């Protein structure tokens, strides 16, 4: 197995144990204080794990969904194939409703359903084997894609660069190196040094809880800042580039990512700092013409009012608006880095070329 700087230091986010026939995820809501695995057996447990961010990050949600569909397929009893396909499709619809913005969830579920259809006439054992292989393929593909994204992304950076990242787009949110953090981890592995500012990302503290955890464990020089501090570190001249992940990229390059990303991009433009979006092509939704068509998940106001605090930090009953994502206008994005290469504006052309 290839050596990585973080191997053995960051636990696997998703793990299927074939011997025990069990799907495990690392419960990311407990990080960084506790590393605890959670077994997912029922559709309700899977829905809840995705909905409550125990497993999160667009590519990781897709990988998890692949294994979930396999586990659910195994649970369907009876030999009638039409009944099997209908039940599996119902499970897919149910899981897909857990989070609307990250397109990888829908993408992975569709891959699994297509595989089930292709093997609908095979004996049950073969059909299940094909589904297992597809889930593993989705996972392995994500590892390869993250490796390629990291290489392409690294070609945009210089040794000694100051970097800013928002939310968490590392191994926990993906596979292996990650997307937004991929070039940083790969470069560090090769002896390069970066100084990274990790945006906290209120209200979920993913920069604080997850990105800082991953980078610190991997030996990267990381400094935690609140979202509101991005402009001062840019103004101080400490940031040479911004690197972020993505949850859905529309055909014109508009990109949905964790709330606050578009603000970082606006600041980066103001200070003349390149703003890079990194993600696999499974996050590019060519059926979605622009950002206005990306569904934006709205979450419980309790995440702002009371989550993470010992006692509520806002008057009880206060109205909250809590969108989980925002859309960064394509005009603010210097380049979109995928496993197939680096796309530059105009994105309508460069993204379309990826799928030809
Ligand atoms: O709500 P999350 O934690 O699933 O959202 C995470 C992000 O917005 C990430 O930046 C994005 O999924 C890219 S992950 C490589």
CSV table of C-alpha atoms and ligand atoms in Angstrom, one decimal:
chain,number,residue,atom,x,y,z
A,1,UNK,CA,0.0,0.0,0.0
A,2,UNK,CA,1.2,3.6,-0.8
A,3,UNK,CA,2.5,5.5,2.2
A,4,UNK,CA,0.7,8.7,3.0
A,5,UNK,CA,1.5,11.3,5.6
A,6,UNK,CA,-1.9,10.9,7.3
A,7,UNK,CA,-2.2,7.1,6.9
A,8,UNK,CA,-2.8,5.6,10.3
A,9,UNK,CA,-3.4,9.1,11.8
A,10,UNK,CA,-6.8,9.8,10.4
A,11,UNK,CA,-9.3,6.9,10.8
A,12,UNK,CA,-11.3,5.8,7.7
A,13,UNK,CA,-14.5,7.7,7.3
A,14,UNK,CA,-16.3,4.8,5.7
A,15,UNK,CA,-15.5,1.1,5.9
A,16,UNK,CA,-17.2,-2.0,4.7
A,17,UNK,CA,-16.1,-5.2,6.5
A,18,UNK,CA,-17.0,-8.0,4.1
A,19,UNK,CA,-16.2,-10.7,6.6
A,20,UNK,CA,-18.6,-9.3,9.2
A,21,UNK,CA,-20.9,-8.1,6.4
A,22,UNK,CA,-21.0,-4.7,8.2
A,23,UNK,CA,-20.9,-1.1,7.1
A,24,UNK,CA,-19.2,1.3,9.5
A,25,UNK,CA,-18.8,5.1,9.4
A,26,UNK,CA,-16.7,7.3,11.6
A,27,UNK,CA,-19.1,9.5,13.5
A,28,UNK,CA,-17.9,12.9,12.4
A,29,UNK,CA,-20.1,14.8,14.9
A,30,UNK,CA,-17.9,13.5,17.7
A,31,UNK,CA,-14.6,14.7,16.2
A,32,UNK,CA,-12.1,15.9,17.2
A,33,UNK,CA,-12.7,14.7,20.8
A,34,UNK,CA,-13.7,11.1,20.1
A,35,UNK,CA,-13.1,8.7,17.3
A,36,UNK,CA,-16.0,6.3,17.3
A,37,UNK,CA,-17.4,4.1,14.6
A,38,UNK,CA,-21.0,3.6,14.0
A,39,UNK,CA,-22.6,0.6,12.2
A,40,UNK,CA,-25.3,1.4,9.7
A,41,UNK,CA,-27.9,-1.4,9.2
A,42,UNK,CA,-31.3,0.0,8.5
A,43,UNK,CA,-32.5,2.6,6.0
A,44,UNK,CA,-33.5,4.9,8.9
A,45,UNK,CA,-30.0,4.7,10.4
A,46,UNK,CA,-28.5,5.5,7.1
A,47,UNK,CA,-30.8,8.5,6.4
A,48,UNK,CA,-30.1,9.8,9.9
A,49,UNK,CA,-26.3,9.4,9.6
A,50,UNK,CA,-26.3,11.5,6.4
A,51,UNK,CA,-28.9,14.0,7.5
A,52,UNK,CA,-27.2,14.7,10.9
A,53,UNK,CA,-23.7,14.9,9.3
A,54,UNK,CA,-22.3,11.8,11.0
A,55,UNK,CA,-21.0,11.1,7.5
A,56,UNK,CA,-20.7,14.3,5.3
A,57,UNK,CA,-18.8,15.9,2.5
A,58,UNK,CA,-20.2,15.5,-1.0
A,59,UNK,CA,-17.9,12.7,-2.3
A,60,UNK,CA,-18.0,10.8,1.0
A,61,UNK,CA,-21.8,10.9,1.0
A,62,UNK,CA,-21.8,9.3,-2.5
A,63,UNK,CA,-19.4,6.6,-1.4
A,64,UNK,CA,-21.5,5.9,1.7
A,65,UNK,CA,-24.7,5.8,-0.4
A,66,UNK,CA,-23.1,3.1,-2.6
A,67,UNK,CA,-22.5,0.8,0.4
A,68,UNK,CA,-25.9,1.7,1.9
A,69,UNK,CA,-27.7,0.6,-1.2
A,70,UNK,CA,-25.8,-2.7,-1.2
A,71,UNK,CA,-26.7,-3.3,2.5
A,72,UNK,CA,-30.3,-2.5,1.8
A,73,UNK,CA,-30.4,-4.7,-1.3
A,74,UNK,CA,-29.2,-7.6,0.8
A,75,UNK,CA,-32.0,-7.0,3.3
A,76,UNK,CA,-34.7,-7.4,0.6
A,77,UNK,CA,-36.3,-10.9,0.9
A,78,UNK,CA,-38.0,-12.9,-1.8
A,79,UNK,CA,-37.1,-13.9,-5.4
A,80,UNK,CA,-39.4,-11.7,-7.4
A,81,UNK,CA,-37.1,-9.3,-9.3
A,82,UNK,CA,-39.7,-6.6,-10.0
A,83,UNK,CA,-40.5,-6.4,-6.3
A,84,UNK,CA,-36.8,-6.3,-5.5
A,85,UNK,CA,-36.1,-3.5,-8.0
A,86,UNK,CA,-39.1,-1.5,-6.8
A,87,UNK,CA,-38.0,-1.8,-3.1
A,88,UNK,CA,-34.4,-0.9,-3.9
A,89,UNK,CA,-35.6,2.1,-5.9
A,90,UNK,CA,-37.9,3.2,-3.0
A,91,UNK,CA,-34.8,3.0,-0.7
A,92,UNK,CA,-32.9,5.1,-3.2
A,93,UNK,CA,-35.6,7.8,-3.2
A,94,UNK,CA,-35.7,7.8,0.6
A,95,UNK,CA,-31.9,8.1,1.0
A,96,UNK,CA,-31.7,10.7,-1.7
A,97,UNK,CA,-34.1,13.0,0.3
A,98,UNK,CA,-31.7,13.1,3.3
A,99,UNK,CA,-29.6,15.9,1.8
A,100,UNK,CA,-30.6,17.8,-1.4
A,101,UNK,CA,-27.5,19.9,-2.4
A,102,UNK,CA,-24.6,17.4,-2.8
A,103,UNK,CA,-25.3,15.8,-6.2
A,104,UNK,CA,-22.9,12.9,-5.5
A,105,UNK,CA,-25.6,11.3,-3.3
A,106,UNK,CA,-28.0,11.1,-6.2
A,107,UNK,CA,-25.2,10.2,-8.6
A,108,UNK,CA,-24.2,7.2,-6.5
A,109,UNK,CA,-27.7,6.0,-5.9
A,110,UNK,CA,-28.4,6.1,-9.7
A,111,UNK,CA,-25.2,4.1,-10.3
A,112,UNK,CA,-26.3,1.4,-7.9
A,113,UNK,CA,-29.9,1.2,-9.4
A,114,UNK,CA,-28.5,1.0,-12.9
A,115,UNK,CA,-26.3,-1.9,-11.8
A,116,UNK,CA,-29.3,-3.7,-10.2
A,117,UNK,CA,-31.2,-3.3,-13.5
A,118,UNK,CA,-28.3,-4.6,-15.6
A,119,UNK,CA,-28.2,-7.8,-13.4
A,120,UNK,CA,-31.9,-8.1,-12.8
A,121,UNK,CA,-32.0,-11.5,-14.6
A,122,UNK,CA,-29.1,-13.0,-12.7
A,123,UNK,CA,-29.4,-15.3,-9.7
A,124,UNK,CA,-29.7,-13.4,-6.4
A,125,UNK,CA,-26.1,-14.1,-5.3
A,126,UNK,CA,-24.7,-12.7,-8.6
A,127,UNK,CA,-26.9,-9.7,-8.4
A,128,UNK,CA,-25.7,-8.9,-4.9
A,129,UNK,CA,-22.1,-9.5,-5.8
A,130,UNK,CA,-22.5,-7.0,-8.7
A,131,UNK,CA,-23.9,-4.4,-6.3
A,132,UNK,CA,-21.1,-5.0,-3.9
A,133,UNK,CA,-18.5,-4.6,-6.7
A,134,UNK,CA,-20.2,-1.4,-7.8
A,135,UNK,CA,-20.1,0.1,-4.3
A,136,UNK,CA,-16.4,-0.8,-4.1
A,137,UNK,CA,-15.8,0.7,-7.5
A,138,UNK,CA,-17.4,4.0,-6.5
A,139,UNK,CA,-15.1,4.0,-3.5
A,140,UNK,CA,-11.9,3.1,-5.4
A,141,UNK,CA,-12.8,5.6,-8.1
A,142,UNK,CA,-13.1,8.4,-5.5
A,143,UNK,CA,-9.6,7.5,-4.2
A,144,UNK,CA,-8.2,7.7,-7.7
A,145,UNK,CA,-10.1,10.9,-8.5
A,146,UNK,CA,-8.8,12.5,-5.3
A,147,UNK,CA,-5.2,11.5,-6.1
A,148,UNK,CA,-5.6,13.1,-9.6
A,149,UNK,CA,-7.3,16.2,-8.2
A,150,UNK,CA,-4.5,16.6,-5.7
A,151,UNK,CA,-1.8,16.3,-8.4
A,152,UNK,CA,-3.5,18.9,-10.7
A,153,UNK,CA,-4.2,21.2,-7.7
A,154,UNK,CA,-0.6,20.9,-6.5
A,155,UNK,CA,0.6,22.2,-9.9
A,156,UNK,CA,-1.1,25.5,-9.0
A,157,UNK,CA,0.8,26.0,-5.8
A,158,UNK,CA,4.4,26.9,-4.8
A,159,UNK,CA,6.5,25.8,-1.8
A,160,UNK,CA,5.9,28.2,1.1
A,161,UNK,CA,2.5,29.4,-0.1
A,162,UNK,CA,0.0,30.7,2.4
A,163,UNK,CA,-3.4,29.1,1.7
A,164,UNK,CA,-6.9,29.5,3.0
A,165,UNK,CA,-9.5,26.8,3.0
A,166,UNK,CA,-13.2,27.0,4.0
A,167,UNK,CA,-15.1,24.1,5.6
A,168,UNK,CA,-13.7,20.6,5.2
A,169,UNK,CA,-12.7,19.0,2.0
A,170,UNK,CA,-10.1,16.6,3.2
A,171,UNK,CA,-10.0,12.8,3.7
A,172,UNK,CA,-13.0,12.8,6.0
A,173,UNK,CA,-15.2,14.4,3.4
A,174,UNK,CA,-13.9,12.3,0.5
A,175,UNK,CA,-11.3,9.4,0.2
A,176,UNK,CA,-7.5,9.5,0.7
A,177,UNK,CA,-6.1,13.0,0.2
A,178,UNK,CA,-9.4,14.9,-0.2
A,179,UNK,CA,-10.2,17.5,-2.8
A,180,UNK,CA,-9.7,21.0,-1.4
A,181,UNK,CA,-7.1,19.7,1.0
A,182,UNK,CA,-5.7,17.2,-1.4
A,183,UNK,CA,-2.9,19.4,-2.9
A,184,UNK,CA,-1.9,20.5,0.6
A,185,UNK,CA,-1.6,16.9,1.9
A,186,UNK,CA,0.1,15.6,-1.2
A,187,UNK,CA,2.6,18.6,-1.3
A,188,UNK,CA,3.4,18.1,2.4
A,189,UNK,CA,4.0,14.4,1.8
A,190,UNK,CA,6.6,15.5,-0.8
A,191,UNK,CA,8.3,17.8,1.6
A,192,UNK,CA,6.7,21.1,0.6
A,193,UNK,CA,5.6,23.5,3.3
A,194,UNK,CA,2.4,25.5,3.3
A,195,UNK,CA,0.9,27.8,5.9
A,196,UNK,CA,-2.8,27.1,6.0
A,197,UNK,CA,-5.6,29.2,7.4
A,198,UNK,CA,-8.6,27.0,8.3
A,199,UNK,CA,-11.9,28.9,8.3
A,200,UNK,CA,-14.1,27.7,11.2
A,201,UNK,CA,-17.4,27.7,9.2
A,202,UNK,CA,-20.1,28.6,11.6
A,203,UNK,CA,-22.5,27.1,12.5
A,204,UNK,CA,-21.0,23.6,12.2
A,205,UNK,CA,-17.4,24.4,13.1
A,206,UNK,CA,-16.1,22.1,10.4
A,207,UNK,CA,-12.9,24.1,9.9
A,208,UNK,CA,-12.3,23.9,13.7
A,209,UNK,CA,-13.4,20.4,14.3
A,210,UNK,CA,-12.4,18.6,11.1
A,211,UNK,CA,-10.0,20.5,8.9
A,212,UNK,CA,-7.7,21.6,11.8
A,213,UNK,CA,-7.8,18.0,13.1
A,214,UNK,CA,-6.8,16.5,9.7
A,215,UNK,CA,-4.1,19.1,8.9
A,216,UNK,CA,-2.6,19.1,12.4
A,217,UNK,CA,-2.4,15.3,12.4
A,218,UNK,CA,-0.7,15.4,9.0
A,219,UNK,CA,2.0,17.8,10.2
A,220,UNK,CA,0.8,20.8,8.2
A,221,UNK,CA,1.2,24.3,9.7
A,222,UNK,CA,-2.4,25.2,10.2
A,223,UNK,CA,-3.9,28.2,11.9
A,224,UNK,CA,-7.6,28.3,12.9
A,225,UNK,CA,-9.6,31.4,12.2
A,226,UNK,CA,-13.2,32.3,12.4
A,227,UNK,CA,-15.1,32.9,9.1
A,228,UNK,CA,-15.1,36.6,9.8
A,229,UNK,CA,-11.3,36.8,9.9
A,230,UNK,CA,-10.7,35.8,6.3
A,231,UNK,CA,-10.4,39.4,5.1
A,232,UNK,CA,-7.8,40.4,7.6
A,233,UNK,CA,-5.4,37.5,6.8
A,234,UNK,CA,-5.9,38.3,3.1
A,235,UNK,CA,-5.3,42.0,3.6
A,236,UNK,CA,-2.1,41.1,5.6
A,237,UNK,CA,-0.8,39.4,2.5
A,238,UNK,CA,-0.7,36.0,4.2
A,239,UNK,CA,-2.8,34.2,1.6
A,240,UNK,CA,-1.5,33.2,-1.9
A,241,UNK,CA,-4.5,31.1,-2.9
A,242,UNK,CA,-7.8,29.8,-1.6
A,243,UNK,CA,-8.7,26.1,-2.0
A,244,UNK,CA,-12.3,24.8,-1.5
A,245,UNK,CA,-14.3,21.7,-2.2
A,246,UNK,CA,-17.8,21.7,-3.8
A,247,UNK,CA,-21.1,20.1,-3.4
A,248,UNK,CA,-22.5,20.8,-6.9
A,249,UNK,CA,-21.0,22.5,-9.9
A,250,UNK,CA,-23.5,23.8,-12.5
A,251,UNK,CA,-22.8,23.7,-16.2
A,252,UNK,CA,-21.8,27.4,-16.2
A,253,UNK,CA,-19.3,26.9,-13.3
A,254,UNK,CA,-21.5,28.4,-10.6
A,255,UNK,CA,-20.6,26.3,-7.5
A,256,UNK,CA,-22.5,25.4,-4.3
A,257,UNK,CA,-20.3,24.8,-1.3
A,258,UNK,CA,-20.6,25.2,2.4
A,259,UNK,CA,-22.2,28.5,3.5
A,260,UNK,CA,-19.7,31.3,3.5
A,261,UNK,CA,-17.7,30.1,0.5
A,262,UNK,CA,-19.1,32.8,-1.8
A,263,UNK,CA,-18.0,35.5,0.8
A,264,UNK,CA,-14.5,34.1,0.7
A,265,UNK,CA,-14.5,34.2,-3.1
A,266,UNK,CA,-15.7,37.8,-3.1
A,267,UNK,CA,-12.9,38.7,-0.7
A,268,UNK,CA,-10.3,36.8,-2.7
A,269,UNK,CA,-11.3,38.7,-5.9
A,270,UNK,CA,-11.0,42.0,-4.0
A,271,UNK,CA,-7.5,41.2,-2.9
A,272,UNK,CA,-6.4,39.6,-6.2
A,273,UNK,CA,-6.0,36.1,-4.7
A,274,UNK,CA,-6.7,33.1,-6.9
A,275,UNK,CA,-9.8,31.1,-5.8
A,276,UNK,CA,-9.7,27.5,-6.8
A,277,UNK,CA,-12.6,25.0,-6.5
A,278,UNK,CA,-11.6,21.3,-6.4
A,279,UNK,CA,-13.9,18.3,-6.9
A,280,UNK,CA,-14.5,15.1,-8.9
A,281,UNK,CA,-16.6,15.2,-12.1
A,282,UNK,CA,-19.3,13.3,-10.1
A,283,UNK,CA,-19.9,16.7,-8.5
A,284,UNK,CA,-20.4,18.4,-11.8
A,285,UNK,CA,-24.1,18.5,-12.7
A,286,UNK,CA,-24.4,19.2,-16.5
A,287,UNK,CA,-28.2,19.0,-16.2
A,288,UNK,CA,-28.1,22.0,-13.9
A,289,UNK,CA,-27.6,25.1,-16.1
A,290,UNK,CA,-26.6,27.6,-13.4
A,291,UNK,CA,-26.5,28.2,-9.7
A,292,UNK,CA,-30.1,29.4,-9.5
A,293,UNK,CA,-31.1,25.8,-10.2
A,294,UNK,CA,-29.1,24.3,-7.4
A,295,UNK,CA,-31.4,23.3,-4.5
A,296,UNK,CA,-30.0,24.8,-1.3
A,297,UNK,CA,-30.5,22.8,1.9
A,298,UNK,CA,-31.9,24.8,4.9
A,299,UNK,CA,-31.1,23.3,8.3
A,300,UNK,CA,-32.6,23.6,11.8
A,301,UNK,CA,-32.1,27.0,13.4
A,302,UNK,CA,-31.0,25.1,16.6
A,303,UNK,CA,-27.6,24.7,14.9
A,304,UNK,CA,-27.2,28.5,15.3
A,305,UNK,CA,-29.0,29.0,18.6
A,306,UNK,CA,-27.7,26.2,20.8
A,307,UNK,CA,-25.6,23.5,19.1
A,308,UNK,CA,-22.0,23.4,20.4
A,309,UNK,CA,-22.8,25.6,23.4
A,310,UNK,CA,-23.3,24.5,27.0
A,311,UNK,CA,-26.4,26.7,27.1
A,312,UNK,CA,-28.3,28.4,24.3
A,313,UNK,CA,-26.6,31.6,23.0
A,314,UNK,CA,-29.6,33.3,21.6
A,315,UNK,CA,-33.0,34.3,23.0
A,316,UNK,CA,-35.3,31.3,23.0
A,317,UNK,CA,-37.7,31.3,20.0
A,318,UNK,CA,-35.5,33.7,18.0
A,319,UNK,CA,-36.1,33.4,14.2
A,320,UNK,CA,-33.1,31.8,12.4
A,321,UNK,CA,-32.2,31.5,8.7
A,322,UNK,CA,-29.7,28.6,8.3
A,323,UNK,CA,-28.9,27.8,4.7
A,324,UNK,CA,-26.2,25.0,4.7
A,325,UNK,CA,-24.7,26.2,1.3
A,326,UNK,CA,-24.3,29.2,-0.9
A,327,UNK,CA,-23.5,29.5,-4.6
A,328,UNK,CA,-20.2,31.1,-5.7
A,329,UNK,CA,-20.7,32.9,-9.0
A,330,UNK,CA,-18.5,31.4,-11.7
A,331,UNK,CA,-17.0,34.8,-12.4
A,332,UNK,CA,-15.2,34.6,-9.0
A,333,UNK,CA,-13.6,31.3,-9.6
A,334,UNK,CA,-10.1,31.2,-11.1
A,335,UNK,CA,-10.2,27.5,-12.0
A,336,UNK,CA,-12.2,24.3,-11.3
A,337,UNK,CA,-9.9,21.4,-10.7
A,338,UNK,CA,-11.2,17.9,-11.5
A,339,UNK,CA,-9.6,14.5,-11.8
A,340,UNK,CA,-9.7,15.0,-15.6
A,341,UNK,CA,-7.8,18.3,-15.5
A,342,UNK,CA,-8.0,22.0,-14.7
A,343,UNK,CA,-11.0,23.9,-16.2
A,344,UNK,CA,-10.6,27.6,-16.8
A,345,UNK,CA,-13.3,30.1,-17.9
A,346,UNK,CA,-15.4,30.1,-19.9
A,347,UNK,CA,-16.7,27.1,-17.9
A,348,UNK,CA,-19.6,26.4,-20.2
A,349,UNK,CA,-17.0,25.2,-22.7
A,350,UNK,CA,-14.3,23.8,-20.4
A,351,UNK,CA,-16.7,21.8,-18.2
A,352,UNK,CA,-18.6,20.4,-21.3
A,353,UNK,CA,-15.3,19.3,-22.7
A,354,UNK,CA,-14.8,17.0,-19.7
A,355,UNK,CA,-17.8,14.9,-20.6
A,356,UNK,CA,-17.1,14.6,-24.3
B,1,LIG,O1,-22.5,20.0,4.9
B,1,LIG,P1,-21.3,19.2,4.5
B,1,LIG,O2,-20.3,19.1,5.7
B,1,LIG,O3,-21.6,17.9,3.9
B,1,LIG,O4,-20.6,20.1,3.4
B,1,LIG,C1,-19.3,20.0,3.2
B,1,LIG,C2,-18.8,21.0,2.2
B,1,LIG,O5,-19.4,21.9,1.8
B,1,LIG,C3,-17.6,20.6,1.5
B,1,LIG,O6,-16.8,21.6,1.3
B,1,LIG,C4,-18.0,19.9,0.2
B,1,LIG,O7,-18.9,18.8,0.5
B,1,LIG,C5,-16.9,19.4,-0.5
B,1,LIG,S1,-16.3,18.0,0.3
B,1,LIG,C6,-14.9,17.5,-0.5
